[in-house]
XYZ file of C-alpha atoms in Angstrom:
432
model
C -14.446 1.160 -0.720
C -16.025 0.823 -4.564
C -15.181 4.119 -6.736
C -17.675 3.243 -9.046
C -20.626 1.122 -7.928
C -23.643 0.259 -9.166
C -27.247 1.806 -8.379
C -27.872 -1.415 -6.589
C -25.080 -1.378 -4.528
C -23.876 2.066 -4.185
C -28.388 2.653 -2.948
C -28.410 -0.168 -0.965
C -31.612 -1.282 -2.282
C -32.181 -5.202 -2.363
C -35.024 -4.479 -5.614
C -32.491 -2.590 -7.708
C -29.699 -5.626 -6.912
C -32.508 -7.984 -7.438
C -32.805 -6.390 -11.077
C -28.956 -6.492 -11.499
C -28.554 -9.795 -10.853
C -31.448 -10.362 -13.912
C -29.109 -8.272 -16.047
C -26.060 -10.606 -15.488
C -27.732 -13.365 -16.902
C -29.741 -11.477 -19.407
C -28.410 -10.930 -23.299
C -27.486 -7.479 -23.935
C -26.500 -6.755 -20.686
C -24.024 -9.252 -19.799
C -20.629 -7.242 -20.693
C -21.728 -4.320 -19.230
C -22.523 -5.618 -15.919
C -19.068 -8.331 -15.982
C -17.148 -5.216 -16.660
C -18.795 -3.098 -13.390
C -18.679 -5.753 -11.253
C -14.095 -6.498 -12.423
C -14.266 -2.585 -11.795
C -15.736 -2.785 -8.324
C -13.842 -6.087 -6.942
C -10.400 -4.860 -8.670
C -10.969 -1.393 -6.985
C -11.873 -3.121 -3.368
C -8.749 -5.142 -3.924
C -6.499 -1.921 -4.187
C -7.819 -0.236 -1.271
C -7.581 -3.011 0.922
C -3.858 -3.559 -0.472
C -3.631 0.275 0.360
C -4.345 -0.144 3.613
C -1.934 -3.089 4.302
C 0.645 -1.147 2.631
C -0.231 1.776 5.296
C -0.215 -0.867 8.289
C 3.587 -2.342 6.931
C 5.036 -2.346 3.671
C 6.502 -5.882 5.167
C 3.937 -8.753 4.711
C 3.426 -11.935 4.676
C 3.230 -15.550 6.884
C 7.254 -15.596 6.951
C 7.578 -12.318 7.679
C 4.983 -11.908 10.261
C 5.981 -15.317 11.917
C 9.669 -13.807 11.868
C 8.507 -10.498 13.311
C 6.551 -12.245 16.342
C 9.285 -14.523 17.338
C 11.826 -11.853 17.169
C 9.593 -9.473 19.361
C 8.931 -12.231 22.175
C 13.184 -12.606 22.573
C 13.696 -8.782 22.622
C 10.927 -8.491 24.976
C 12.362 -11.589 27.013
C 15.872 -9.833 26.926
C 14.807 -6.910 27.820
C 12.810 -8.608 31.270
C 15.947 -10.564 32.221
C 18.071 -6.937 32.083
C 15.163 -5.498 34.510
C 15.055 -8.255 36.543
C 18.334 -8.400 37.491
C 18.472 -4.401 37.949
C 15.632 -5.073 40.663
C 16.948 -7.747 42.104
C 20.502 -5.973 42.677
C 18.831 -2.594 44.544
C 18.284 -5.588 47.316
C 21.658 -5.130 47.782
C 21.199 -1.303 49.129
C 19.395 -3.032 52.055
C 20.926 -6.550 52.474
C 24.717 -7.574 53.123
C 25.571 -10.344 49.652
C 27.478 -11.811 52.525
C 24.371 -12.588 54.788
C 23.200 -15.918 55.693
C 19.637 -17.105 54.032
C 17.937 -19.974 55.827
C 16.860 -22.181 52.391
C 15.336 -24.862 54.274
C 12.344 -24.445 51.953
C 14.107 -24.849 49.045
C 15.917 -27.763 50.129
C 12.306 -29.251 51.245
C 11.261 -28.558 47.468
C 14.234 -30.381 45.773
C 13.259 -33.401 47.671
C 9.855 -33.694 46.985
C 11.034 -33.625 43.586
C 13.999 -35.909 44.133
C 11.212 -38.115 46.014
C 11.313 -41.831 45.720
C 7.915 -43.781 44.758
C 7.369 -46.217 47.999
C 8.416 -50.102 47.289
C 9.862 -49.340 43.738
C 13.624 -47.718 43.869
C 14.190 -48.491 40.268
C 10.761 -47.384 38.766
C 11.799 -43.999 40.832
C 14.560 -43.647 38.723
C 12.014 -43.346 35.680
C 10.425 -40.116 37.309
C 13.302 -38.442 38.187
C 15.580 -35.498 36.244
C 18.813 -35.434 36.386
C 19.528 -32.271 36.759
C 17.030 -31.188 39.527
C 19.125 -34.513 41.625
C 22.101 -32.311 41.039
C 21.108 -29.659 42.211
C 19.974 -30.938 45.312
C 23.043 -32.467 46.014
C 24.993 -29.297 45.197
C 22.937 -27.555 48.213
C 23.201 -29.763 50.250
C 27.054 -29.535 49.708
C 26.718 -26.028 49.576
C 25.129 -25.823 53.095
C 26.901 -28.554 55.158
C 25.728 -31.046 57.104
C 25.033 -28.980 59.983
C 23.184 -25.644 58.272
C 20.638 -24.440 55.896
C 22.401 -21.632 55.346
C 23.534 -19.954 51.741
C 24.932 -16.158 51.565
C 22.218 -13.968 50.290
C 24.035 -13.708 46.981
C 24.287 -17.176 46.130
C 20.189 -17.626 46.851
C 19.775 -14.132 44.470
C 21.460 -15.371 41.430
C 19.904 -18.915 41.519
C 16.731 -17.529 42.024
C 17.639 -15.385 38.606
C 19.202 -18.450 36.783
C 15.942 -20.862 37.563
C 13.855 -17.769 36.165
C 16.201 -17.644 32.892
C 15.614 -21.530 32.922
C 11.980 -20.792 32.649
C 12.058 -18.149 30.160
C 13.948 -20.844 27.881
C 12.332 -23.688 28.100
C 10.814 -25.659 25.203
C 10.095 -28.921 24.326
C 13.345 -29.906 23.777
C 14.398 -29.030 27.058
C 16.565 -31.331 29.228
C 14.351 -29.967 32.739
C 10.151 -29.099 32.027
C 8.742 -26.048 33.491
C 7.274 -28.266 35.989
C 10.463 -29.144 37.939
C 11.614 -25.503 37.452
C 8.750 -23.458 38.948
C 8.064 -24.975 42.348
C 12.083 -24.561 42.706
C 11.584 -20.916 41.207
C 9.123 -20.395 43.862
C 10.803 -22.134 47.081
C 13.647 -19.821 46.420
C 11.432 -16.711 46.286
C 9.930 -17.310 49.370
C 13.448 -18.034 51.156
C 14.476 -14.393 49.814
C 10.984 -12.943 50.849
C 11.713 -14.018 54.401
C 15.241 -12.648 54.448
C 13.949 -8.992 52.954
C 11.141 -9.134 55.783
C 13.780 -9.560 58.252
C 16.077 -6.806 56.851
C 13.371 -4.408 57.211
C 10.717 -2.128 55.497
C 13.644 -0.793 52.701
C 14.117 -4.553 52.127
C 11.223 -5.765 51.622
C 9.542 -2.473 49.530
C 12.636 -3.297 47.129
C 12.209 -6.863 46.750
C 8.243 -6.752 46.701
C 8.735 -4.286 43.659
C 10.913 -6.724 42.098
C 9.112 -10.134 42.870
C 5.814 -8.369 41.471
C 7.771 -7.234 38.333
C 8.854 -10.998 37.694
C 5.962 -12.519 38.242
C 4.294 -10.554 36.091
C 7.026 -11.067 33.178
C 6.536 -14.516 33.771
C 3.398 -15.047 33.736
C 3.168 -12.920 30.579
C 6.407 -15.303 28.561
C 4.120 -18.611 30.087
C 1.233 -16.809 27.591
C 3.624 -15.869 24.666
C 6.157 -18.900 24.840
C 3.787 -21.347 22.386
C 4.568 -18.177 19.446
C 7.825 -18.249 19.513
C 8.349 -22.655 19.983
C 7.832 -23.273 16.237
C 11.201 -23.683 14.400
C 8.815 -22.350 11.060
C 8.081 -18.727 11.698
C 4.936 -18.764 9.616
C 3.621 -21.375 11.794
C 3.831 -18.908 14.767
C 1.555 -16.509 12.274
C -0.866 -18.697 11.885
C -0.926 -19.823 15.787
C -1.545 -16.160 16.400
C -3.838 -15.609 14.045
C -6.222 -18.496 14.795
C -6.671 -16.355 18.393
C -8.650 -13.632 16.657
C -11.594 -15.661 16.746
C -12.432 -16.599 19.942
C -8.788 -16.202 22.187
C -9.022 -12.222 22.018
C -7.009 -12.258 25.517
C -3.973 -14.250 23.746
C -3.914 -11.825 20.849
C -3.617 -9.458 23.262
C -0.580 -10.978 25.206
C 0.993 -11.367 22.564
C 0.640 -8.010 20.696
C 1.809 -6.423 24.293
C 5.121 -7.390 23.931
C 5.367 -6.615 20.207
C 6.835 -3.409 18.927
C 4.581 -1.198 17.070
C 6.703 -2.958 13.471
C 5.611 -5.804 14.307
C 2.024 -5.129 15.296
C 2.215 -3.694 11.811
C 3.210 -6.225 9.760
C 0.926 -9.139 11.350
C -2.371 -6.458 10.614
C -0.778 -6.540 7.276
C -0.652 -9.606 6.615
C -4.314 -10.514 8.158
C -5.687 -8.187 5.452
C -3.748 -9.811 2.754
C -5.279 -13.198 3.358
C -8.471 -11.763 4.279
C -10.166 -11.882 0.627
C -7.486 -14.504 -0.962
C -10.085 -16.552 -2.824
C -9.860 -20.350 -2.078
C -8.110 -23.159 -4.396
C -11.068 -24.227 -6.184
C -11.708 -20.440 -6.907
C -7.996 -19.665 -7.653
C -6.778 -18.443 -10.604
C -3.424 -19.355 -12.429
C -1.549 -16.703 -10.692
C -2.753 -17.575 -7.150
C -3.556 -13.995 -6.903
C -7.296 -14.110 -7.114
C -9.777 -12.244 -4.361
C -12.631 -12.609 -3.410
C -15.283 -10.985 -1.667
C -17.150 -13.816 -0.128
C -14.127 -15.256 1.155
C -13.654 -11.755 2.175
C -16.879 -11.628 4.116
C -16.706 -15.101 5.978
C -13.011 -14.489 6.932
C -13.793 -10.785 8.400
C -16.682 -12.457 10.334
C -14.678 -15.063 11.680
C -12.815 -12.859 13.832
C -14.691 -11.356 16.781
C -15.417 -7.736 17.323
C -12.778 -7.730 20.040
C -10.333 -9.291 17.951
C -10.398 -6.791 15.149
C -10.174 -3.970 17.740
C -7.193 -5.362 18.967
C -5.529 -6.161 15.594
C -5.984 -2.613 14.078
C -4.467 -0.901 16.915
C -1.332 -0.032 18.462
C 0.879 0.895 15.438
C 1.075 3.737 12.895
C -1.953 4.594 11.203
C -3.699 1.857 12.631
C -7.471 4.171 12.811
C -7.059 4.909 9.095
C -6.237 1.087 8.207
C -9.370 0.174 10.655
C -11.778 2.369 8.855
C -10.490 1.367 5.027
C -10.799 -2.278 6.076
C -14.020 -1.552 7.196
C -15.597 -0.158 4.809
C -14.610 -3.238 2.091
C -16.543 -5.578 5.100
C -19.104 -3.196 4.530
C -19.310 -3.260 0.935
C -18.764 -6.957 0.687
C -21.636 -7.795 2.942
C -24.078 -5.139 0.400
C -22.429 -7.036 -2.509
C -23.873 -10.157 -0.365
C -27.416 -8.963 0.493
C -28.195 -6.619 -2.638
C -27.622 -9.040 -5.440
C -26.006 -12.642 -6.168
C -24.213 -11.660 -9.591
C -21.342 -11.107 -6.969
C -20.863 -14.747 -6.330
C -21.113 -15.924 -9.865
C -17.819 -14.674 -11.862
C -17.918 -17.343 -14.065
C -20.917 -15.644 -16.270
C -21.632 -19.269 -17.617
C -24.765 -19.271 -17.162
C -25.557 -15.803 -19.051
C -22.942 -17.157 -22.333
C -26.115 -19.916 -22.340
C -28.442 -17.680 -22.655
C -26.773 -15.031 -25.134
C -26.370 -18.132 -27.093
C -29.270 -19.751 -26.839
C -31.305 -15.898 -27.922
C -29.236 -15.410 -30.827
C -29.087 -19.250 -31.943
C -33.043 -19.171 -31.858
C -32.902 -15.799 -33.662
C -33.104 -17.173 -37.185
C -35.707 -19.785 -36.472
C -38.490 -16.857 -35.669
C -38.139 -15.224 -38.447
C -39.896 -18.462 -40.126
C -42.474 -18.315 -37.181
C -42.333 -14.198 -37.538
C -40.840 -11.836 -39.508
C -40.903 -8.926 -36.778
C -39.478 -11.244 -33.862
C -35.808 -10.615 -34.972
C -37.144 -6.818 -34.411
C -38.301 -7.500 -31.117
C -35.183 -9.724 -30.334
C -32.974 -6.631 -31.311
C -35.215 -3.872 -29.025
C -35.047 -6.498 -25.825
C -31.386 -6.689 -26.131
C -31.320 -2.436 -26.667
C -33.332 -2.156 -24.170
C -31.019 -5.024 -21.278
C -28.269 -2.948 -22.590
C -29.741 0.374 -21.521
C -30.844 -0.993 -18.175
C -27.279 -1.886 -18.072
C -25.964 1.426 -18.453
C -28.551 2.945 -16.334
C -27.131 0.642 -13.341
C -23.466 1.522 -14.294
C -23.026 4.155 -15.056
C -21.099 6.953 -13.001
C -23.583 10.172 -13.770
C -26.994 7.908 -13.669
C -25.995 6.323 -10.421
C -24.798 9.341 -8.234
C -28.486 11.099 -9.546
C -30.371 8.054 -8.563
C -28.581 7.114 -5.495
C -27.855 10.824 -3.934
C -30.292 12.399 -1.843
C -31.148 15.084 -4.704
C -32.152 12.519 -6.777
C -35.343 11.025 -7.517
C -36.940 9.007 -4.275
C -36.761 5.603 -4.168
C -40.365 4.560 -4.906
C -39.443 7.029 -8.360
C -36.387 4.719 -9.047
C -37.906 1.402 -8.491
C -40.830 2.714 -10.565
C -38.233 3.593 -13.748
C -36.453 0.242 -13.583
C -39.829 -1.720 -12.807
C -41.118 0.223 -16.175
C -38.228 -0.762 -18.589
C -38.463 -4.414 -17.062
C -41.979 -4.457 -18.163
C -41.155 -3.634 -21.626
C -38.147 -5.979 -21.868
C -39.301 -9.192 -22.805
C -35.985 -10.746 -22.156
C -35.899 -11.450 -18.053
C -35.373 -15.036 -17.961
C -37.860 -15.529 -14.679
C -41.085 -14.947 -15.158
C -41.902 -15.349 -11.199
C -39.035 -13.060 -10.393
C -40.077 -10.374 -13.310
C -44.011 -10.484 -11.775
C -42.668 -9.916 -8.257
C -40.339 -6.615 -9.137
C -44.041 -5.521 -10.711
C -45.661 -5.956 -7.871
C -43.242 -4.054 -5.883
C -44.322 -0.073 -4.727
């Protein structure tokens, strides 16, 4: 994901990042290495924005959030229109005229309708409205002396308690806990009058009671994305479940069109390396790879499978994404002058070399000399790590072997008086 690394990070070897990390801080060398390491995080910034562009040219919490909520209606339009088109081939096997026992139902309603023992007007307290209504209108429906409701009647209940369902939020007048064991007492009163019509009957509505209850059980999953009246809030809901909820994401995404899918991978990646507020720039734009690195990691390995899939180019957005976790985490491991942008503490230590510079020429007249050759000689380490030519011949496999490599930079550390830490500059010695 870097188009032009360094030998530490393009070899992968912790010594030569060790040595890079010297050269941030060291005088001579500072520039060179600030400017390779703008060069490598600008360059992992485009390619990452390159692949969000290829998962959606749409981004972004709003637009995500808006994408999600729109994709759970369709997808809840679209089950209602099914529903009903299963529901009416029961028709093909069952007279709309023909009585339907709901003795169950009615049973239901009044458990719900139920006083509490010895307290009539606490009862009141616990009871809807609505669900009392109901009751009575079956009950006015049947007679005094029946049970009985024409097939049609129970059918289209059955489908309006199911729409009830679907729509229910917190606002709602009924909860989803009066609704369902209503939803259910009606299902089983048509699931005894399709097992008395016969094997057509029944094979029709078994198709269609399986088809519902799976739709429902799948909008009961998907219901808490679409509640929030701000759509960036239902972004970040859904995004919290790549973590450790994998099976949520996955509802979700399900009943998402491929757009969609899209523009929520999109606008993961975007956030994925948005450097936090006390490492934010003016502009709000700046990235960063540690925040990168700990954001990629959050998410679990099932959770990025199932985010960069199921859309257009979703294996080539996968593998670009990739390969920026990958480079982030050698960034990590190889050398620490990726975490330090600032370059404080090398300006302290350009000035305090050239500030002293003057003084030694009182102590000794050839120290200025020797000042000048370290500095040459950071600089050309510099180079050596950065530049394009040096670093695909040491890092390639026709190059020189690594024990060769280590030896050449080991060798010009020796001779550079100029590495700040002594303990660190006798360890890279005493390397192979």
């Amino acid at each position: 994901g870097v188009k032009n690394p360094t030998l530490g990070l393009a070899s992968g070897n912790q010594l030569l990042g060790g040595v890079e990390n010297l050269l941030q801080s060291t005088p001579g060398a500072v520039n060179t290495m600030k400017r390779a390491r703008d060069a490598a995080l600008t360059g992992m910034q485009n390619n990452l924005s390159n692949a969000s562009d290829m998962a959606s040219p749409t981004r972004g919490s709003l637009e995500a959030g808006q994408a999600i909520q729109r994709g759970i209606r369709d997808f809840r339009g679209g089950f209602k229109d099914k529903q009903v088109a299963l529901y009416d081939k029961l028709d093909q096997h069952i007279d709309p005229a023909s009585p339907v026992d709901v003795s169950h139902t009615k049973q239901v309603l009044s458990s719900l309708n139920e006083n509490i023992p010895g307290a009539p007007e606490l009862s009141k307290q616990f009871k809807n409205a609505r669900i009392q209504s109901i009751e009575q209108a079956i009950a006015s429906d049947t007679g005094p002396t029946t049970n009985n409701l024409p097939f049609q009647a129970v059918k289209k209940t059955r489908t309006l308690v199911g729409n009830e369902i679907a729509d229910t939020n917190l606002a709602s007048s009924v909860p989803r806990s009066k609704w369902a064991p209503l939803y259910g007492a009606l299902a089983d009163d048509m699931q005894a009058a399709a097992n008395a019509a016969g094997p057509g009957a029944e094979k029709a509505y078994n198709r269609a009671n399986a088809f519902s209850r799976a739709g429902m059980e799948r909008l009961d999953r998907v219901q808490p994305f679409v509640s929030p009246d701000a759509p960036e809030q239902s972004f970040q809901l859904l995004n919290r479940t790549l973590a450790d909820n994998t099976s949520t994401f996955q509802a979700v995404k399900k009943v998402l069109p491929e757009g969609a899918r899209g523009t929520v991978a999109a606008t993961v990646i975007d956030k994925l390396g948005k450097a936090t507020p006390g490492q934010q720039n003016a502009a709000g734009d700046a990235w960063s790879p540690e925040t990168f690195l700990t954001n990629w990691n959050r998410m679990s390995a099932k959770g990025r499978r199932e985010l960069f899939s199921g859309f257009p180019n979703a294996p080539q957005v996968q593998r670009d994404v990739e390969a920026a976790a990958k480079s982030a985490s050698m960034m990590r491991e190889t050398s620490r002058m990726w975490a330090n942008p600032s370059g404080t503490g090398a300006n302290m230590a350009a000035r305090a070399t050239l500030g002293l510079a003057p003084l030694s020429v009182v102590a000794n007249p050839f120290a200025p000399l020797a000042i000048g050759g370290g500095l040459l000689m950071s600089r050309g380490l510099a180079e050596i790590a950065t530049n394009p030519s040096s670093v695909n011949f040491f890092a390639s496999k026709g190059g020189m072997p690594q024990n060769t490599q280590v030896g050449l930079l080991a060798n010009t550390a020796q001779q550079t008086g100029v590495i700040a830490d002594e303990q660190r500059r006798r360890g890279l010695l005493q390397q192979p």
